[in-house]
Tab-separated table of N, CA, C and O in Angstrom:
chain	number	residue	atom	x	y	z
A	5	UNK	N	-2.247	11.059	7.706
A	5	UNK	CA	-1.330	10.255	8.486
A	5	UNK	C	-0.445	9.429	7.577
A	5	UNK	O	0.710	9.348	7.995
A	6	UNK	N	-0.674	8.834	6.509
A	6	UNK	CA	-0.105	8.063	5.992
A	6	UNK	C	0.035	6.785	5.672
A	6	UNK	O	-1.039	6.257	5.962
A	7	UNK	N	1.050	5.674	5.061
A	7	UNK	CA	1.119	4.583	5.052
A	7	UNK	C	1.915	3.962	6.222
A	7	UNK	O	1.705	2.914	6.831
A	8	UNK	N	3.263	5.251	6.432
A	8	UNK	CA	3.951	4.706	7.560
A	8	UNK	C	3.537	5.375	8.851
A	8	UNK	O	3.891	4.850	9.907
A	9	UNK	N	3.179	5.930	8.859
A	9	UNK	CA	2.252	6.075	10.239
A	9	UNK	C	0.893	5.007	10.538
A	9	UNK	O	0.163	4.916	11.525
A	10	UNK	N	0.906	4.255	9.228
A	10	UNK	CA	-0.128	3.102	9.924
A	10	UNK	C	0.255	1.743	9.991
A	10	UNK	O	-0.223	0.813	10.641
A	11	UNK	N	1.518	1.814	8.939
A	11	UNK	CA	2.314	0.609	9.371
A	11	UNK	C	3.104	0.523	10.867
A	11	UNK	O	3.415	-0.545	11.393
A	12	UNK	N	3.334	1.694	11.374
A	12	UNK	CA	4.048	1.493	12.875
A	12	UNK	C	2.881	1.424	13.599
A	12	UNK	O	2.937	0.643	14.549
A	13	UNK	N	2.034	1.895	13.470
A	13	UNK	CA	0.604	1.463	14.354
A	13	UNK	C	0.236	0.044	14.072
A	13	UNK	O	-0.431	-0.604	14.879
A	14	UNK	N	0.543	-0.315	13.248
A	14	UNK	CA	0.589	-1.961	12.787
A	14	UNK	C	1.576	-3.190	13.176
A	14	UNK	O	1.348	-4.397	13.099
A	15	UNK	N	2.913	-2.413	13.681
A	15	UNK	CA	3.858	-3.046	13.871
A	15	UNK	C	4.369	-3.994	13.047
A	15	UNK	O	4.719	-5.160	13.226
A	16	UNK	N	4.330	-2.799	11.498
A	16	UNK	CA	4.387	-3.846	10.037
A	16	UNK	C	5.338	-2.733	8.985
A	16	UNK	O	5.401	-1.504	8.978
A	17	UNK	N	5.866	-3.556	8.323
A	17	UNK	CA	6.555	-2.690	7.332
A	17	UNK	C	5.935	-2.388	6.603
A	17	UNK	O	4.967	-3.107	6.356
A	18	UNK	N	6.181	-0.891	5.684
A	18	UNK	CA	5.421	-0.275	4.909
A	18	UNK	C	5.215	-0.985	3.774
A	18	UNK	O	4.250	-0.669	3.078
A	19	UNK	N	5.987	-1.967	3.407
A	19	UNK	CA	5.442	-2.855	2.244
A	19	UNK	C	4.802	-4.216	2.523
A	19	UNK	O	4.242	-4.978	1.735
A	20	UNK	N	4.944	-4.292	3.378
A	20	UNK	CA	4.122	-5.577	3.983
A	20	UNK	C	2.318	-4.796	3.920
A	20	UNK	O	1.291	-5.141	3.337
A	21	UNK	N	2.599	-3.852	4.667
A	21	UNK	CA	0.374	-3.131	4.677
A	21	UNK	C	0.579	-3.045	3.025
A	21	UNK	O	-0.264	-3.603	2.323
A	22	UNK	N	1.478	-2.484	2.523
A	22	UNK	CA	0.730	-2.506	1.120
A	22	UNK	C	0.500	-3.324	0.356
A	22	UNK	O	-0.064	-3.079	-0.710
A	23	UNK	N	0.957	-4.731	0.789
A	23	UNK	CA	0.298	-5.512	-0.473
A	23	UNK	C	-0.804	-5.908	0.435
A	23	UNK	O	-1.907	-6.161	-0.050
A	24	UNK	N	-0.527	-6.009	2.151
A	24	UNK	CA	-1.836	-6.627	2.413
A	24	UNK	C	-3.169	-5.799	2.526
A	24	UNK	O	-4.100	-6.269	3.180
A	25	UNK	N	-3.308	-4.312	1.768
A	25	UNK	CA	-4.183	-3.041	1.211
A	25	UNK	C	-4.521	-4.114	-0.076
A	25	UNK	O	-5.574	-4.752	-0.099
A	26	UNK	N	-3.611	-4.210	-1.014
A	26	UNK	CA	-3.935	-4.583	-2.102
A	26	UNK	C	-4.181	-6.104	-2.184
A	26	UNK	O	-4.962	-6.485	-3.056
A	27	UNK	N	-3.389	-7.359	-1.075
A	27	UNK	CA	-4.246	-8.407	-1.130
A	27	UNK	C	-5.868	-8.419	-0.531
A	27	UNK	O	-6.702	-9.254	-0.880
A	28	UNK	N	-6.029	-7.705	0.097
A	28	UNK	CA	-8.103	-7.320	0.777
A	28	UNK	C	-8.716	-7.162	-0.393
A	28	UNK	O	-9.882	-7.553	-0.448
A	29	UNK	N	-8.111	-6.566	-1.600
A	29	UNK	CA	-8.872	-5.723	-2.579
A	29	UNK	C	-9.997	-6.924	-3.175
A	29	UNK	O	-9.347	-7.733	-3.836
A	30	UNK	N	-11.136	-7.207	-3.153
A	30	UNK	CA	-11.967	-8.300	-4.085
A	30	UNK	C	-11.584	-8.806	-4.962
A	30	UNK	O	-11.412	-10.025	-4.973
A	31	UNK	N	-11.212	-7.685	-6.434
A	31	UNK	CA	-11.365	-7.725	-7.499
A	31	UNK	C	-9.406	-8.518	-7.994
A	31	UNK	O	-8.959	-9.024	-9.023
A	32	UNK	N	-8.721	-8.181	-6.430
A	32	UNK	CA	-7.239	-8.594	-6.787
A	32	UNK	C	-7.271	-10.523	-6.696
A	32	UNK	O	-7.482	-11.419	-5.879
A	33	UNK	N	-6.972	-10.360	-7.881
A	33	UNK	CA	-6.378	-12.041	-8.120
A	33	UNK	C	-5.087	-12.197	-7.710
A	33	UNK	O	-4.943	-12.636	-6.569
A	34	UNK	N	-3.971	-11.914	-8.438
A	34	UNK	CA	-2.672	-11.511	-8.406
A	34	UNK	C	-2.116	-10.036	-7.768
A	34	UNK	O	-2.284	-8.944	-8.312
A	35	UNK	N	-1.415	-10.272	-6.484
A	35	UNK	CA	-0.444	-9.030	-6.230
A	35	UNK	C	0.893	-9.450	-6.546
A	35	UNK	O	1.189	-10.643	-6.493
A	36	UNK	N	1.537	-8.765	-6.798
A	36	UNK	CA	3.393	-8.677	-7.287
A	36	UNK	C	3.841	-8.582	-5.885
A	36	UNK	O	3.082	-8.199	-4.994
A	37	UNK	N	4.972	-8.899	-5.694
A	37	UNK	CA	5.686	-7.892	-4.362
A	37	UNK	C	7.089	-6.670	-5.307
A	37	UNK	O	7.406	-5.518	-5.007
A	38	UNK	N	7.422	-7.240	-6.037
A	38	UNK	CA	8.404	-6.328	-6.565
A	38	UNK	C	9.588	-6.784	-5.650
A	38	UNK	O	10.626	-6.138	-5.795
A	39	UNK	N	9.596	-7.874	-4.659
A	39	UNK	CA	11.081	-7.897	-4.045
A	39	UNK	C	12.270	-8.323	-4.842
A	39	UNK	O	12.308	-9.302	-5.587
A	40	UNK	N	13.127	-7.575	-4.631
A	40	UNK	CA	14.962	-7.963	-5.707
A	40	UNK	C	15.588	-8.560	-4.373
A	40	UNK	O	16.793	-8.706	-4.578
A	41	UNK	N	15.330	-8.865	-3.403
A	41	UNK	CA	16.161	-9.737	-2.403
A	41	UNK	C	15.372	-10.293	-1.412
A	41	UNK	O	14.270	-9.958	-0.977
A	42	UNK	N	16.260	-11.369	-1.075
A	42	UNK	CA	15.519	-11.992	0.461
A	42	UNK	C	15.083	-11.705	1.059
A	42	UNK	O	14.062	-12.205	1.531
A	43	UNK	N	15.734	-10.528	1.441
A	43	UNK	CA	14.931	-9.140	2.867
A	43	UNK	C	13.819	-8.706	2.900
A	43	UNK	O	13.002	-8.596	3.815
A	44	UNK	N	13.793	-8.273	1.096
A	44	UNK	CA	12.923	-7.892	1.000
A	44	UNK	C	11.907	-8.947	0.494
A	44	UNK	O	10.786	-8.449	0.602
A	45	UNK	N	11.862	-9.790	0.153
A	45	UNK	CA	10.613	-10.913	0.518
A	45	UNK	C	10.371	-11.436	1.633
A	45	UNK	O	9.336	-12.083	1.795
A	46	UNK	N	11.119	-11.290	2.451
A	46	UNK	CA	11.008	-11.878	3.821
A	46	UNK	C	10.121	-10.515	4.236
A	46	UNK	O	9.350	-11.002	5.063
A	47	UNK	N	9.795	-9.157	4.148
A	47	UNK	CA	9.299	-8.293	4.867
A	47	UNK	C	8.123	-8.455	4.387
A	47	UNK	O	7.168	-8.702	5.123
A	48	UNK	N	7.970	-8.292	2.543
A	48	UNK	CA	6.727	-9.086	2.333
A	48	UNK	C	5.750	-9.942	2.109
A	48	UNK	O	4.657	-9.840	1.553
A	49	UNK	N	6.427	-10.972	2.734
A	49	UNK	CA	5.464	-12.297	2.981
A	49	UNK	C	5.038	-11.666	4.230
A	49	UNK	O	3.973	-12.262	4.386
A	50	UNK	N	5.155	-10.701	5.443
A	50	UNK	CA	4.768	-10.610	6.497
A	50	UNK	C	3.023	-9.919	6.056
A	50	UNK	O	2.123	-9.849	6.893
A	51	UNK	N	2.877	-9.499	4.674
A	51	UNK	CA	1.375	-9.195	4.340
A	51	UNK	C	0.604	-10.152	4.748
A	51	UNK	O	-0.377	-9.906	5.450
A	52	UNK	N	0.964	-11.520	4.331
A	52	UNK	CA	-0.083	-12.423	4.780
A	52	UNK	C	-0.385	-12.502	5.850
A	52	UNK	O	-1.510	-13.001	5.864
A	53	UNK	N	-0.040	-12.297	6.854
A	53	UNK	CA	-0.588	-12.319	8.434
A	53	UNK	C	-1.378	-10.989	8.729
A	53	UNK	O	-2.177	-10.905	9.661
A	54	UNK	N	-1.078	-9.894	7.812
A	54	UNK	CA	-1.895	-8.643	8.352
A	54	UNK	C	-3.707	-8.796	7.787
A	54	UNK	O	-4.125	-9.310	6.750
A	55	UNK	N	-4.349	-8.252	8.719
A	55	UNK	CA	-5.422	-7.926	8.571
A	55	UNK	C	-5.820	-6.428	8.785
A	55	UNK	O	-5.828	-5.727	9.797
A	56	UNK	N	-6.137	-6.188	7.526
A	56	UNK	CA	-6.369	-4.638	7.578
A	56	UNK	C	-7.605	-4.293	7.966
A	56	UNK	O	-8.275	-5.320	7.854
A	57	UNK	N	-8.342	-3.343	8.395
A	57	UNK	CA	-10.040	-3.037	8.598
A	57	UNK	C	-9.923	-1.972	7.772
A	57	UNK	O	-8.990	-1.362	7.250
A	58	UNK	N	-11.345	-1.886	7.785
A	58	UNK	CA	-12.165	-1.117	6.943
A	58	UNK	C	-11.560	0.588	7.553
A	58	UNK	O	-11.305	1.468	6.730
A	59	UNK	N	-11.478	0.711	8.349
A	59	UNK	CA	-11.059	1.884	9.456
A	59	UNK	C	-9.699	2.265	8.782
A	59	UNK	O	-9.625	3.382	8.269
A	60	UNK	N	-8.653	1.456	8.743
A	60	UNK	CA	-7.052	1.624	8.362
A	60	UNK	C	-7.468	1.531	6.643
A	60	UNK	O	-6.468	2.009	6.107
A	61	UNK	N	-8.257	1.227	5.754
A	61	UNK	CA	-8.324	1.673	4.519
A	61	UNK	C	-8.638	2.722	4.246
A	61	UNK	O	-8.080	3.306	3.316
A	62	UNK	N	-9.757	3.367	5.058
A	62	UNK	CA	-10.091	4.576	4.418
A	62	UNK	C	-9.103	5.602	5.001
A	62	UNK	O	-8.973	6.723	4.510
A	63	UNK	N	-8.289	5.091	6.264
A	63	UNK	CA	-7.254	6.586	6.622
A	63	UNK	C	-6.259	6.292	5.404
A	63	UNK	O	-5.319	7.087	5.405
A	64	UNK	N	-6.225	5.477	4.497
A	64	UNK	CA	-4.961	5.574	3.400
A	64	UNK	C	-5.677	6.053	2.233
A	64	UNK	O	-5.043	6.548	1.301
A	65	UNK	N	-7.335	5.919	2.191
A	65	UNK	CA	-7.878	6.563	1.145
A	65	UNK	C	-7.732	7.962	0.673
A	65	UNK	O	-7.667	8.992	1.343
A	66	UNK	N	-7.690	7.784	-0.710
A	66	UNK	CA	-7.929	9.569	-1.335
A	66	UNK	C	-9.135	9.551	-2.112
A	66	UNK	O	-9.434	8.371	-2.296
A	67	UNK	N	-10.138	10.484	-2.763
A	67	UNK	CA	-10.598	10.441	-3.359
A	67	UNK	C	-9.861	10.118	-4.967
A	67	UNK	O	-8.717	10.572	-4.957
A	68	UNK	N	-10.135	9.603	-6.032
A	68	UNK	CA	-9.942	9.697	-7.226
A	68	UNK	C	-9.599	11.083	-7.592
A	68	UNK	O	-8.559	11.120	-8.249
A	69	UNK	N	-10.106	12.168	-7.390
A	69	UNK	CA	-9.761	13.260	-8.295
A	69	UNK	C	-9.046	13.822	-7.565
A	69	UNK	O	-8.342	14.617	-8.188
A	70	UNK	N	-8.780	13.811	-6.058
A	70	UNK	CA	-7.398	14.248	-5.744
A	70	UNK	C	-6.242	13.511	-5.893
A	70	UNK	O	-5.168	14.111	-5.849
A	71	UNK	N	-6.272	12.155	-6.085
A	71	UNK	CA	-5.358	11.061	-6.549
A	71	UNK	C	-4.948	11.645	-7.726
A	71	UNK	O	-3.725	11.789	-7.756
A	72	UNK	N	-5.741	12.174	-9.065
A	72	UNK	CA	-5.350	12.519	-10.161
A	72	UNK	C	-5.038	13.733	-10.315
A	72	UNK	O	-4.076	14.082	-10.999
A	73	UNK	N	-5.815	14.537	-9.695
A	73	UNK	CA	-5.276	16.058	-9.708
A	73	UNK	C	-3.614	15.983	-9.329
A	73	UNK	O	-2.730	16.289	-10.130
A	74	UNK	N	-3.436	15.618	-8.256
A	74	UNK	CA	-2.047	15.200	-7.706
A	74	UNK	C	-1.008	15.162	-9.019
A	74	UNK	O	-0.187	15.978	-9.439
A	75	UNK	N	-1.422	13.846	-9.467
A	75	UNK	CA	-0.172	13.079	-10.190
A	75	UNK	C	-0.163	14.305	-11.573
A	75	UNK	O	0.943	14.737	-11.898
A	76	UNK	N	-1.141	14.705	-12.168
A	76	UNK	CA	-1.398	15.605	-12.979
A	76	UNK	C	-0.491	16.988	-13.181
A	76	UNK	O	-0.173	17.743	-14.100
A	77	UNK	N	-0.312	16.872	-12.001
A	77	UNK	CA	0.267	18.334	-11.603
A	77	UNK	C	1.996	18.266	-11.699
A	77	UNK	O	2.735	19.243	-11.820
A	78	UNK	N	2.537	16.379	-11.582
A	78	UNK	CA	4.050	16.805	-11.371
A	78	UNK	C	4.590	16.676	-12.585
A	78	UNK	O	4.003	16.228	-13.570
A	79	UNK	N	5.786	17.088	-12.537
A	79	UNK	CA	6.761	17.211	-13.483
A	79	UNK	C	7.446	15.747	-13.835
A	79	UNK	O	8.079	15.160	-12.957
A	80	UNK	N	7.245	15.012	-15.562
A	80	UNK	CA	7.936	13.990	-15.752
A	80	UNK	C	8.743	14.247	-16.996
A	80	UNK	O	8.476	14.846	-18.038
A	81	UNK	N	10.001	13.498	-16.494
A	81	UNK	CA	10.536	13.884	-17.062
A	81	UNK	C	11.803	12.492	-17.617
A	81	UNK	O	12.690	12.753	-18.430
C-alpha cells in the first residue's frame, strides 16, 4: 500500500507520517524535516499531532534484506 496510501487514510501529508514514523522511533533523539519553505514546515510540524500504531508501521515495513536487495540493484550514477 504504501506511504501515501496511509497518509490519506491518515488525513496527513506524506511528510508529516514520515517524520511522525521516525519521531515514534525510541532510539530517535533528533529528526530533521528537510523543509526549504514555510509550506513546507507548516506540513511538517503537522507530525506532531500524528499518532501512528503499531498496525500503520508494519504496513510501511520491509524486511532489511529486501530494503537492501532493492537499493542494491539500482543504477547510480
Amino acid at each position: 500500500r504504501g506511504l501515501l496510501h496511509a497518509a490519506s487514510s491518515l488525513d496527513a501529508a506524506p511528510d508529516a507520517l514520515a517524520l511522525a514514523i521516525a519521531l515514534a522511533q525510541p532510539f530517535a533523539t533528533v529528526v530533521l524535516s528537510g523543509a526549504t519553505d514555510v509550506s513546507q514546515l507548516r506540513s511538517n510540524v503537522g507530525a506532531l499531532t500524528l499518532r501512528v500504531s503499531g498496525a500503520a508501521l508494519s504496513e510501511l515495513t520491509e524486511p532489511p534484506e529486501t530494503y537492501w536487495g532493492t537499493r542494491s540493484r539500482l543504477a547510480w550514477t
